[in-house]
Coordinates of C-alpha atoms (C1' of nucleotides) in Angstrom, one line a residue:
Chain A
M790 CA 61.2 3.4 -74.5
A791 CA 64.1 5.1 -72.7
N792 CA 67.1 2.8 -72.3
H793 CA 68.9 2.2 -69.1
K794 CA 71.8 4.4 -70.2
S795 CA 69.7 7.4 -70.7
F796 CA 69.1 9.9 -67.9
Y797 CA 66.4 12.5 -68.3
I798 CA 66.2 15.0 -65.5
T799 CA 64.0 18.0 -65.1
T800 CA 63.4 21.0 -62.9
P801 CA 59.9 22.4 -62.6
I802 CA 59.3 25.2 -65.0
Y803 CA 59.5 28.4 -63.0
Y804 CA 56.8 30.9 -63.0
V805 CA 58.0 34.1 -64.8
N806 CA 56.0 36.4 -62.5
D807 CA 58.6 35.5 -59.7
K808 CA 62.0 36.8 -59.3
P809 CA 64.6 34.0 -59.2
H810 CA 65.3 33.2 -55.6
I811 CA 67.4 30.6 -53.7
G812 CA 64.7 28.0 -54.0
H813 CA 64.8 28.1 -57.8
A814 CA 68.6 28.1 -57.7
Y815 CA 68.6 25.1 -55.3
T816 CA 66.3 22.9 -57.4
T817 CA 68.2 23.7 -60.6
L818 CA 71.5 23.2 -58.9
A819 CA 70.6 19.8 -57.6
C820 CA 69.6 18.7 -61.1
D821 CA 72.8 20.1 -62.5
V822 CA 75.0 18.2 -60.0
L823 CA 73.2 15.0 -60.8
A824 CA 73.3 15.7 -64.6
R825 CA 77.0 16.4 -64.5
F826 CA 77.7 13.3 -62.5
M827 CA 75.8 11.1 -64.8
R828 CA 77.3 12.7 -67.9
A829 CA 80.8 12.1 -66.6
D830 CA 79.8 8.6 -65.8
G831 CA 78.9 8.0 -69.4
R832 CA 75.1 8.2 -69.2
D833 CA 73.1 9.7 -72.1
V834 CA 71.9 12.8 -70.2
H835 CA 69.1 15.2 -71.1
F836 CA 68.7 18.0 -68.5
L837 CA 65.7 20.2 -68.9
T838 CA 64.7 23.4 -67.2
G839 CA 62.6 26.4 -68.3
T840 CA 59.8 28.9 -67.5
D841 CA 56.1 28.7 -67.1
E842 CA 54.7 31.8 -68.8
H843 CA 51.0 31.4 -68.9
G844 CA 48.2 32.5 -66.6
Q845 CA 46.2 35.4 -65.3
K846 CA 49.0 36.8 -63.2
V847 CA 51.3 37.1 -66.1
E848 CA 48.6 38.6 -68.2
K849 CA 48.0 41.2 -65.5
S850 CA 51.6 42.0 -64.9
A851 CA 52.2 42.6 -68.6
A852 CA 49.2 44.9 -68.8
A853 CA 50.4 46.8 -65.7
A854 CA 53.8 47.1 -67.4
G855 CA 52.0 48.3 -70.6
I856 CA 53.6 45.7 -72.9
P857 CA 52.4 42.7 -74.7
A858 CA 52.4 39.5 -72.6
K859 CA 54.9 37.8 -74.9
Q860 CA 57.3 40.7 -74.6
F861 CA 56.9 40.7 -70.8
C862 CA 57.7 36.9 -70.7
D863 CA 60.7 37.4 -72.9
Q864 CA 62.1 39.9 -70.4
V865 CA 61.4 38.0 -67.2
S866 CA 62.3 34.5 -68.6
E867 CA 65.7 36.0 -69.2
N868 CA 66.2 36.4 -65.5
F869 CA 66.1 32.6 -65.1
R870 CA 68.6 32.1 -67.9
A871 CA 70.9 34.6 -66.2
M872 CA 70.6 32.7 -63.0
N873 CA 71.6 29.5 -64.8
R874 CA 74.7 31.2 -66.3
L875 CA 75.6 32.5 -62.9
L876 CA 75.6 29.1 -61.3
A877 CA 77.2 27.3 -64.3
I878 CA 74.1 25.2 -65.0
S879 CA 74.6 22.7 -67.7
N880 CA 71.0 22.3 -69.0
D881 CA 70.7 20.8 -72.4
D882 CA 67.4 22.6 -73.2
F883 CA 65.4 25.5 -71.8
I884 CA 61.8 25.3 -72.5
R885 CA 59.2 28.1 -72.5
T886 CA 55.5 27.3 -72.4
T887 CA 54.9 30.1 -74.9
E888 CA 56.9 28.3 -77.6
P889 CA 55.0 26.8 -80.5
R890 CA 56.3 23.3 -79.8
H891 CA 54.7 23.5 -76.4
V892 CA 51.4 24.8 -77.6
R893 CA 51.3 21.9 -80.0
A894 CA 52.2 19.3 -77.4
S895 CA 49.6 20.7 -74.9
Q896 CA 46.9 20.6 -77.4
A897 CA 47.9 17.1 -78.5
I898 CA 47.8 15.7 -75.0
W899 CA 44.4 17.4 -74.5
Q900 CA 43.1 15.6 -77.6
A901 CA 44.6 12.4 -76.5
L902 CA 42.8 12.7 -73.1
E903 CA 39.6 13.7 -75.0
R904 CA 39.8 10.6 -77.2
A905 CA 40.3 8.4 -74.1
G906 CA 37.1 9.8 -72.6
A907 CA 39.0 11.4 -69.8
I908 CA 37.6 14.9 -70.2
Y909 CA 34.0 16.1 -69.8
R910 CA 32.3 19.5 -69.7
G911 CA 30.9 21.0 -66.6
S912 CA 31.1 24.2 -64.7
Y913 CA 33.6 25.3 -62.0
S914 CA 32.1 27.2 -59.1
G915 CA 33.3 28.4 -55.8
W916 CA 34.0 31.3 -53.5
Y917 CA 36.2 33.7 -55.4
A918 CA 38.2 36.6 -54.1
V919 CA 38.7 39.2 -56.9
R920 CA 41.4 40.9 -54.9
D921 CA 43.4 37.7 -54.4
E922 CA 42.5 36.2 -57.8
A923 CA 41.9 32.9 -56.0
Y924 CA 39.2 30.5 -55.1
Y925 CA 38.7 29.5 -51.5
A926 CA 37.1 26.5 -49.9
E927 CA 34.1 26.9 -47.7
D928 CA 35.8 26.0 -44.5
E929 CA 38.6 28.6 -45.1
L930 CA 36.1 31.4 -45.0
T931 CA 34.9 33.5 -42.1
L932 CA 31.5 35.0 -41.9
G933 CA 31.6 38.6 -40.8
P934 CA 29.0 40.3 -38.7
D935 CA 27.9 42.1 -41.8
G936 CA 27.0 38.8 -43.3
R937 CA 29.8 38.9 -45.8
R938 CA 32.2 36.0 -46.3
R939 CA 35.9 36.7 -46.2
A940 CA 39.0 34.9 -47.3
P941 CA 41.9 34.3 -44.8
S942 CA 43.5 37.3 -46.4
G943 CA 40.6 39.4 -45.4
A944 CA 39.4 39.8 -49.0
E945 CA 35.7 39.6 -49.7
V946 CA 34.7 36.6 -51.7
E947 CA 31.7 36.0 -54.1
W948 CA 30.2 32.9 -55.5
V949 CA 31.1 32.6 -59.1
E950 CA 30.5 29.9 -61.7
E951 CA 32.2 29.5 -65.0
P952 CA 32.1 26.7 -67.6
S953 CA 35.0 24.4 -67.5
H954 CA 36.3 21.1 -68.7
F955 CA 37.1 18.4 -66.1
F956 CA 39.6 15.6 -66.0
R957 CA 38.3 12.4 -64.6
L958 CA 40.9 12.2 -61.8
S959 CA 38.5 10.3 -59.6
A960 CA 38.8 7.3 -61.9
W961 CA 42.5 7.0 -61.2
Q962 CA 42.7 6.5 -57.5
D963 CA 43.2 2.7 -57.6
R964 CA 45.5 2.7 -60.5
L965 CA 47.6 5.4 -58.9
L966 CA 47.8 3.5 -55.6
A967 CA 48.8 0.3 -57.5
H968 CA 51.5 2.3 -59.3
Y969 CA 52.9 3.5 -56.0
A970 CA 52.8 0.0 -54.6
K971 CA 54.6 -1.4 -57.6
H972 CA 57.2 1.3 -57.8
P973 CA 58.3 2.0 -54.2
D974 CA 60.8 4.6 -55.4
F975 CA 58.4 6.5 -57.6
I976 CA 58.3 9.2 -54.9
L977 CA 61.3 10.1 -52.8
P978 CA 62.0 10.8 -50.0
E979 CA 59.8 8.2 -48.3
S980 CA 58.0 10.7 -46.1
R981 CA 56.7 12.5 -49.2
R982 CA 55.6 9.2 -50.6
N983 CA 53.6 8.5 -47.4
E984 CA 51.9 11.9 -47.8
V985 CA 51.0 11.3 -51.4
I986 CA 49.6 7.8 -50.7
S987 CA 47.5 9.1 -47.8
F988 CA 46.2 11.9 -49.9
V989 CA 45.2 9.6 -52.7
R990 CA 43.7 7.1 -50.3
G991 CA 41.5 9.9 -49.1
G992 CA 39.7 10.0 -52.4
L993 CA 40.2 12.0 -55.6
K994 CA 37.9 14.6 -57.0
D995 CA 37.8 15.5 -60.7
L996 CA 40.1 18.4 -61.7
S997 CA 39.0 21.5 -63.5
I998 CA 41.4 21.9 -66.4
S999 CA 40.2 24.8 -68.4
R1000 CA 39.2 28.5 -67.7
T1001 CA 37.3 31.2 -69.5
S1002 CA 38.2 34.0 -67.2
F1003 CA 41.5 34.9 -68.9
R1004 CA 43.1 34.6 -72.3
W1005 CA 46.8 34.2 -71.8
G1006 CA 47.4 30.5 -72.3
V1007 CA 47.0 27.5 -74.5
P1008 CA 43.6 27.5 -76.2
V1009 CA 41.6 24.3 -75.8
P1010 CA 41.5 22.6 -79.2
G1011 CA 38.3 23.4 -81.0
E1012 CA 37.1 25.7 -78.2
S1013 CA 39.2 28.7 -78.0
A1014 CA 37.0 30.4 -75.5
H1015 CA 38.6 28.1 -73.0
I1016 CA 42.2 28.2 -71.9
M1017 CA 44.0 25.1 -70.6
Y1018 CA 44.5 25.6 -66.9
V1019 CA 47.9 25.9 -65.4
W1020 CA 48.9 22.4 -64.3
L1021 CA 48.0 20.5 -67.4
D1022 CA 49.7 23.1 -69.6
A1023 CA 52.7 23.3 -67.3
L1024 CA 53.3 19.6 -66.6
T1025 CA 53.2 18.8 -70.3
N1026 CA 56.4 20.7 -70.8
Y1027 CA 58.3 17.6 -69.7
I1028 CA 57.1 15.7 -72.8
T1029 CA 57.1 18.7 -75.1
A1030 CA 60.8 18.9 -74.7
V1031 CA 61.4 15.4 -75.9
G1032 CA 59.3 15.8 -79.0
Y1033 CA 55.7 14.9 -78.0
P1034 CA 53.4 14.3 -79.8
D1035 CA 56.0 12.6 -82.0
V1036 CA 56.3 9.6 -79.8
D1037 CA 58.4 7.9 -82.5
S1038 CA 60.9 10.7 -82.6
E1039 CA 64.5 10.1 -81.7
L1040 CA 64.3 12.3 -78.6
Y1041 CA 61.1 10.8 -77.2
R1042 CA 62.3 7.2 -77.6
R1043 CA 65.6 8.0 -76.0
Y1044 CA 64.4 10.0 -73.0
W1045 CA 60.8 9.2 -72.1
P1046 CA 59.9 8.3 -69.5
A1047 CA 62.0 10.8 -67.5
T1048 CA 64.4 9.4 -64.9
V1049 CA 63.8 12.1 -62.3
H1050 CA 61.5 15.0 -62.0
M1051 CA 63.0 17.2 -59.3
V1052 CA 60.5 19.4 -57.5
G1053 CA 60.1 21.4 -54.3
K1054 CA 58.0 19.7 -51.6
D1055 CA 55.1 22.2 -52.3
I1056 CA 54.3 20.8 -55.7
V1057 CA 54.8 17.0 -55.1
R1058 CA 51.1 16.3 -55.6
F1059 CA 50.9 17.8 -59.0
H1060 CA 53.8 15.7 -60.0
A1061 CA 53.1 12.5 -58.2
V1062 CA 49.3 12.4 -58.6
Y1063 CA 47.9 14.6 -61.4
W1064 CA 50.8 14.1 -63.8
P1065 CA 51.0 10.3 -63.8
A1066 CA 47.2 10.3 -64.1
F1067 CA 47.2 12.6 -67.1
L1068 CA 50.0 10.5 -68.7
M1069 CA 48.4 7.1 -68.1
A1070 CA 45.0 8.5 -69.3
A1071 CA 46.7 9.7 -72.5
G1072 CA 48.3 6.3 -72.9
L1073 CA 51.8 7.4 -72.0
Q1074 CA 54.3 6.2 -69.5
P1075 CA 54.6 8.0 -66.2
P1076 CA 58.1 9.2 -65.1
A1077 CA 60.4 6.8 -63.2
R1078 CA 60.7 9.1 -60.2
V1079 CA 59.6 12.3 -58.5
F1080 CA 62.0 13.6 -56.0
A1081 CA 60.8 16.3 -53.6
H1082 CA 63.4 18.4 -51.8
G1083 CA 62.9 20.8 -48.9
W1084 CA 63.0 24.5 -48.3
W1085 CA 65.6 26.9 -47.0
T1086 CA 65.2 29.2 -44.1
N1087 CA 67.5 32.3 -43.7
E1088 CA 69.3 32.5 -40.4
G1089 CA 66.6 30.5 -38.9
Q1090 CA 63.8 32.6 -40.3
K1091 CA 61.2 31.5 -42.8
M1092 CA 61.8 33.5 -46.0
S1093 CA 59.0 35.7 -47.2
K1094 CA 58.6 38.8 -49.3
S1095 CA 56.9 40.6 -46.4
L1096 CA 59.9 39.9 -44.1
G1097 CA 62.2 41.0 -46.9
N1098 CA 64.6 38.2 -46.2
V1099 CA 64.4 36.3 -49.4
I1100 CA 67.8 35.2 -50.5
D1101 CA 68.8 36.4 -53.9
P1102 CA 71.1 33.9 -55.7
F1103 CA 72.8 36.8 -57.5
A1104 CA 73.8 38.5 -54.3
L1105 CA 74.8 35.1 -52.8
V1106 CA 77.1 34.2 -55.7
D1107 CA 78.5 37.7 -55.9
R1108 CA 79.6 37.4 -52.3
Y1109 CA 80.9 33.9 -52.0
G1110 CA 81.4 32.7 -55.6
P1111 CA 79.6 30.0 -57.6
D1112 CA 81.5 26.9 -56.4
P1113 CA 81.2 27.7 -52.7
V1114 CA 77.5 28.4 -53.1
R1115 CA 77.0 25.2 -55.1
Y1116 CA 78.9 23.2 -52.5
F1117 CA 77.2 24.7 -49.5
L1118 CA 73.7 24.1 -50.8
M1119 CA 74.4 20.5 -51.7
R1120 CA 76.4 19.6 -48.6
D1121 CA 75.0 21.3 -45.5
L1122 CA 71.8 19.2 -45.2
P1123 CA 70.5 15.8 -46.1
F1124 CA 69.1 16.2 -49.5
G1125 CA 65.3 16.2 -49.2
N1126 CA 65.3 17.9 -45.7
D1127 CA 64.7 21.5 -45.0
G1128 CA 67.9 23.5 -44.5
D1129 CA 68.9 26.8 -42.9
F1130 CA 71.2 29.2 -44.7
S1131 CA 73.4 31.2 -42.4
H1132 CA 76.5 33.2 -43.2
R1133 CA 78.3 31.4 -40.4
A1134 CA 77.5 27.9 -41.8
M1135 CA 78.3 29.1 -45.3
V1136 CA 81.7 30.4 -44.3
N1137 CA 82.4 27.2 -42.2
R1138 CA 81.8 25.0 -45.2
M1139 CA 83.6 27.3 -47.6
N1140 CA 86.7 27.7 -45.4
G1141 CA 86.7 24.3 -43.7
D1142 CA 85.8 22.0 -46.4
L1143 CA 86.7 23.7 -49.6
A1144 CA 89.7 25.9 -48.7
N1145 CA 91.3 24.0 -45.8
D1146 CA 90.6 20.3 -46.6
F1147 CA 90.4 20.2 -50.4
G1148 CA 92.0 23.3 -51.8
N1149 CA 94.9 23.1 -49.4
L1150 CA 95.4 19.5 -50.1
A1151 CA 95.9 20.2 -53.8
Q1152 CA 98.1 23.2 -53.1
R1153 CA 100.5 21.4 -50.7
V1154 CA 100.8 18.4 -53.1
L1155 CA 101.3 20.5 -56.2
S1156 CA 103.8 22.7 -54.4
L1157 CA 105.8 19.7 -53.3
V1158 CA 105.9 18.4 -56.8
Q1159 CA 106.7 21.7 -58.2
R1160 CA 109.7 22.2 -55.9
N1161 CA 111.0 18.6 -55.6
C1162 CA 110.3 17.1 -59.0
A1163 CA 111.3 19.9 -61.3
G1164 CA 107.7 20.7 -62.0
R1165 CA 106.9 17.3 -63.6
V1166 CA 104.7 14.4 -62.6
P1167 CA 107.1 12.2 -60.6
L1168 CA 108.0 8.6 -61.5
P1169 CA 106.7 6.3 -58.8
G1170 CA 108.7 3.3 -57.6
V1171 CA 107.3 0.2 -56.0
L1172 CA 104.1 0.8 -54.1
G1173 CA 104.0 0.1 -50.4
D1174 CA 101.0 -0.9 -48.2
A1175 CA 100.2 2.7 -47.4
D1176 CA 100.2 3.7 -51.1
E1177 CA 98.1 0.8 -52.0
A1178 CA 95.6 1.6 -49.2
M1179 CA 95.4 5.2 -50.4
L1180 CA 94.8 4.3 -54.0
G1181 CA 92.4 1.6 -52.9
M1182 CA 90.2 4.1 -51.0
L1183 CA 90.1 6.2 -54.1
D1184 CA 89.2 3.3 -56.3
S1185 CA 86.2 2.3 -54.2
L1186 CA 85.0 5.9 -53.9
L1187 CA 83.5 6.1 -57.4
G1188 CA 81.2 3.1 -56.8
A1189 CA 80.0 4.4 -53.5
M1190 CA 79.2 7.8 -55.0
R1191 CA 77.5 6.2 -57.9
H1192 CA 75.2 4.3 -55.5
S1193 CA 74.3 7.5 -53.7
F1194 CA 73.7 9.6 -56.7
E1195 CA 71.4 6.9 -58.1
R1196 CA 69.0 7.7 -55.2
Q1197 CA 69.7 11.4 -55.3
E1198 CA 71.6 11.1 -51.9
I1199 CA 73.9 14.0 -52.8
H1200 CA 74.9 14.6 -49.2
V1201 CA 76.0 11.0 -48.7
A1202 CA 78.1 11.1 -51.8
L1203 CA 79.8 14.4 -50.7
N1204 CA 80.3 13.0 -47.2
D1205 CA 82.1 10.0 -48.7
L1206 CA 84.1 12.2 -51.0
W1207 CA 85.3 14.4 -48.1
R1208 CA 86.1 11.4 -46.0
V1209 CA 88.7 10.4 -48.6
I1210 CA 90.0 14.0 -48.9
G1211 CA 90.7 13.6 -45.1
E1212 CA 92.4 10.3 -45.7
A1213 CA 94.6 12.0 -48.4
N1214 CA 95.6 14.8 -45.9
R1215 CA 96.5 12.1 -43.3
Y1216 CA 98.5 10.2 -45.8
V1217 CA 100.5 13.4 -46.6
D1218 CA 101.3 13.9 -42.9
A1219 CA 102.1 10.2 -42.3
Q1220 CA 104.5 10.0 -45.3
A1221 CA 106.0 13.5 -44.7
P1222 CA 107.4 13.9 -48.3
W1223 CA 109.2 17.0 -47.2
T1224 CA 111.4 14.9 -45.0
L1225 CA 111.8 12.2 -47.7
A1226 CA 113.1 14.9 -50.0
K1227 CA 116.2 14.9 -47.9
T1228 CA 116.4 11.3 -46.9
D1229 CA 114.9 9.2 -49.7
P1230 CA 114.1 11.0 -53.0
L1231 CA 112.9 7.8 -54.7
R1232 CA 110.4 7.1 -52.0
M1233 CA 109.3 10.8 -52.1
A1234 CA 108.6 10.5 -55.8
T1235 CA 106.4 7.5 -55.2
V1236 CA 104.5 9.3 -52.4
L1237 CA 104.0 12.4 -54.5
Y1238 CA 102.8 10.4 -57.4
V1239 CA 100.2 8.7 -55.3
L1240 CA 99.2 12.1 -54.0
A1241 CA 99.0 13.7 -57.5
E1242 CA 96.8 10.7 -58.4
A1243 CA 94.6 11.4 -55.3
V1244 CA 94.1 15.0 -56.3
R1245 CA 93.3 14.0 -59.9
N1246 CA 90.7 11.5 -58.9
L1247 CA 89.2 13.6 -56.2
A1248 CA 88.9 16.5 -58.6
L1249 CA 87.1 14.3 -61.1
L1250 CA 84.6 13.3 -58.5
A1251 CA 84.2 16.8 -57.1
A1252 CA 83.7 18.3 -60.6
P1253 CA 79.9 17.8 -60.7
V1254 CA 79.5 20.0 -57.5
V1255 CA 82.4 22.4 -57.9
P1256 CA 83.0 22.5 -61.6
M1257 CA 85.2 25.6 -61.8
G1258 CA 87.6 24.7 -59.0
A1259 CA 87.8 21.0 -60.0
Q1260 CA 88.7 22.0 -63.6
R1261 CA 91.4 24.3 -62.3
M1262 CA 92.9 21.4 -60.3
L1263 CA 92.9 19.2 -63.4
D1264 CA 94.5 22.1 -65.4
Q1265 CA 97.3 22.1 -62.8
L1266 CA 97.8 18.4 -63.3
A1267 CA 97.9 18.9 -67.1
V1268 CA 95.0 16.4 -67.5
P1269 CA 93.8 16.6 -71.1
A1270 CA 90.2 17.4 -71.9
E1271 CA 89.5 13.8 -72.8
G1272 CA 90.8 12.6 -69.4
R1273 CA 88.1 14.5 -67.4
D1274 CA 85.3 12.0 -67.2
F1275 CA 85.0 8.8 -65.2
R1276 CA 86.4 6.7 -68.0
A1277 CA 89.7 8.1 -66.8
Y1278 CA 89.0 7.3 -63.2
G1279 CA 91.5 5.3 -61.3
A1280 CA 93.9 3.0 -63.1
A1281 CA 92.5 3.8 -66.5
G1282 CA 93.7 7.4 -66.5
R1283 CA 96.9 7.4 -64.4
L1284 CA 99.1 10.5 -64.8
Q1285 CA 102.0 10.1 -67.1
P1286 CA 105.3 10.5 -65.2
G1287 CA 107.4 13.3 -66.7
T1288 CA 104.5 15.4 -67.8
P1289 CA 105.4 19.1 -67.2
L1290 CA 103.0 20.8 -64.8
P1291 CA 102.2 24.5 -64.6
K1292 CA 103.0 26.5 -61.5
P1293 CA 100.4 25.7 -58.8
L1294 CA 97.8 28.4 -58.0
G1295 CA 95.4 28.4 -55.1
V1296 CA 92.0 26.9 -55.8
F1297 CA 89.1 27.6 -53.4
P1298 CA 90.2 30.7 -51.5
R1299 CA 89.2 31.3 -48.0
F1300 CA 86.4 33.7 -47.3
D1301 CA 87.9 37.0 -46.4
A1302 CA 85.6 38.9 -44.1
K1303 CA 87.5 42.1 -44.9
A1304 CA 86.9 41.8 -48.5
S1305 CA 83.2 41.2 -47.8
P1306 CA 81.8 42.5 -44.5
A1307 CA 80.5 39.8 -42.3
G1308 CA 77.7 41.9 -40.9
Q1309 CA 76.1 42.5 -44.2
A1310 CA 73.0 40.4 -45.0
A1311 CA 73.5 37.9 -47.7
G1312 CA 70.2 38.4 -49.5
Chain B
rG1461 C1' 40.7 16.0 -35.5
rG1462 C1' 43.0 12.2 -39.0
rC1463 C1' 47.5 10.4 -41.3
rG1464 C1' 52.9 10.7 -41.5
rG1465 C1' 57.9 12.2 -39.9
rG1466 C1' 60.9 13.7 -35.9
rG1467 C1' 62.8 14.8 -30.7
rU1468 C1' 70.7 11.5 -29.6
rA1469 C1' 77.1 16.0 -27.4
rG1470 C1' 77.0 23.7 -28.0
rC1471 C1' 75.5 23.1 -33.7
rU1472 C1' 74.2 19.7 -38.0
rC1473 C1' 73.2 14.8 -38.0
rA1474 C1' 74.4 9.0 -38.2
rG1475 C1' 73.2 4.7 -35.3
rC1476 C1' 67.5 1.6 -34.9
rG1477 C1' 68.5 -5.2 -29.7
rG1478 C1' 74.5 -6.2 -27.2
rU1479 C1' 77.3 -1.7 -22.1
rA1480 C1' 76.7 5.9 -26.8
rG1481 C1' 79.2 7.8 -32.7
rA1482 C1' 80.8 11.5 -36.9
rG1483 C1' 81.8 16.4 -38.7
rC1484 C1' 82.0 21.3 -37.0
rA1485 C1' 82.7 24.3 -32.6
rG1486 C1' 85.8 24.2 -27.5
rG1487 C1' 90.6 22.6 -24.9
rG1488 C1' 95.8 20.5 -25.2
rG1489 C1' 99.9 18.8 -28.3
rA1490 C1' 102.9 17.6 -32.9
rA1491 C1' 104.6 19.1 -37.4
rU1492 C1' 106.2 23.1 -40.8
rC1493 C1' 105.1 20.7 -47.5
rA1494 C1' 100.7 24.1 -47.8
rU1495 C1' 95.5 28.9 -48.7
rA1496 C1' 98.1 30.6 -40.1
rA1497 C1' 96.3 25.4 -43.8
rU1498 C1' 97.4 19.9 -41.8
rC1499 C1' 97.9 15.8 -38.2
rC1500 C1' 97.2 13.6 -33.2
rC1501 C1' 94.9 13.6 -28.4
rU1502 C1' 90.9 15.5 -25.6
rU1503 C1' 86.3 18.0 -22.8
rG1504 C1' 81.2 17.1 -23.6
rG1505 C1' 75.2 13.3 -23.8
rU1506 C1' 71.0 9.7 -17.4
rC1507 C1' 69.9 9.1 -26.5
rG1508 C1' 62.2 14.3 -24.9
rG1509 C1' 59.4 12.3 -19.8
rG1510 C1' 57.3 7.9 -17.6
rG1511 C1' 56.1 2.6 -17.6
rG1512 C1' 56.9 -2.3 -19.8
rU1513 C1' 59.2 -6.7 -22.7
rU1514 C1' 64.3 -8.8 -22.6
rC1515 C1' 70.1 -11.8 -19.9
rA1516 C1' 70.6 -7.0 -22.6
rA1517 C1' 66.8 -0.9 -25.4
rA1518 C1' 68.4 5.4 -28.7
rU1519 C1' 67.2 0.7 -30.8
rC1520 C1' 60.8 -3.3 -29.5
rC1521 C1' 55.7 -2.3 -27.0
rC1522 C1' 52.5 1.2 -24.2
rU1523 C1' 51.6 6.2 -22.6
rC1524 C1' 52.5 11.4 -22.0
rC1525 C1' 54.9 16.1 -23.7
rC1526 C1' 57.0 19.0 -27.7
rC1527 C1' 58.3 20.2 -33.0
rC1528 C1' 57.4 19.7 -38.3
rG1529 C1' 54.7 18.0 -42.8
rC1530 C1' 50.1 16.5 -45.4
rU1531 C1' 44.8 16.9 -45.1
rA1532 C1' 42.9 19.3 -53.4
rC1533 C1' 42.8 22.9 -57.8
rC1534 C1' 48.0 27.9 -54.3
rA1535 C1' 54.4 28.0 -59.6

RNA sequence: GGCGGGGUAGCUCAGCGGUAGAGCAGGGGAAUCAUAAUCCCUUGGUCGGGGGUUCAAAUCCCUCCCCCGCUACCA
């Protein structure tokens, strides 16, 4: 049983047949921010991401490329690891469904389901379009004048039937509804929870969980003509990574059930309906939460391959830098909602929030210290009301952000953080240390000490979102490595007066249109 | 069609019974430590339309209009 200090967070495993796009980056990024925050806060974090490498499409793409499927996966899976490096993702593990540990876990959960009587043999049939490699429901089809049925895509369909194993999902309707009722936060945001509940209330059909039409996948134990079908194989990755089927293993006991499965809104059902049903049927605990985030549009347009406007995270980071991209994606919309990416909004955030508000705050404070305190942390005198108020706002900020992050309200946490950054800028202006330098050097030292503390604490809290810039700020305050988590927050980690500081350098540069033409598309 | 969410300042959104708020954008001013950054003041909304309940409604009820999501095997 996972203890309350542990925090196991996962991204979906990404289908290797796809190129990494902003949606993948976004999901992973949200997990990274949460994982970094929790780690800094002393939680025992396990952050998992990876790639889904099975299925007919992969099999075909590999064949088309003329290479073995495994080799194909090795190549394309690497694209996702490259994306992670690019965005400074701090995952603890990267799982691939082609790994032996995962084949073992998938077959083990299959056998557990079989023992529980949750699986039976039958046959899967439906209207299949060879061209689309997909099944369609009767009501999606149109009957042409030639008497042939066609899919919405225009592809001709034919009635096919193949033997298959089924999972008794229909038996889980009441237990799932009871689970949702008992755990109101199992699915967030609430609107997604409503959708799932209404879906389950509508009745559940048994689920086909094996296929014989392709080979690239996990063989069904004892029946290798059958391949485990996508979702059972894919979802199992979350327990593979913590050691399943060794439920007594150190990892499993520490981290299962998962704290949060982060998913896009398109795959909520698989995570909030099928997955808990699989787990409960296998005698395992369901995860504590499934959080579904929204989708991005690009300059108001839906992104699609045919429109050619899919945002490439590599191009994005190349243009704006990793910290600004991370910040923008986490800040510009309520987490859970859909958002729109635009160059204008991106630059507004980058320049307004990062460069002007935060970067410039650090720069002006550090420059004042450098020039007026001989480049050392000043020695504060007695604190006045304004000083206490400033430090007090900082002290209460950690608790507020903790509360928001607990519910994945990343935007609320950032809003709170930037409100205090604003307070710090106002404090600078109100105290005018540049004037005190001439009239009251002792008072100036106190003000600059409070401000240096403000920058230190703000950098600690900003680090999960903008790790590179925050670390550079802490470097400039000569904060030692062991002083960079929340144990050092507030009074516990005050700067030592007299500590020599390096020359300040700008953090969070403004976006320069000349260096990167504004007219150029981001994607 | 059914279920759910939403329509509040130019933009993104908060407020959800007590005579309209924030950030950004726009306008004016102050300051000059700083990445021409910062700070202060300010223009701007009959809170989608209509009806009702109430001493009092973005806030509750009814109705209409519009937008979005879900409505099963698609990563």
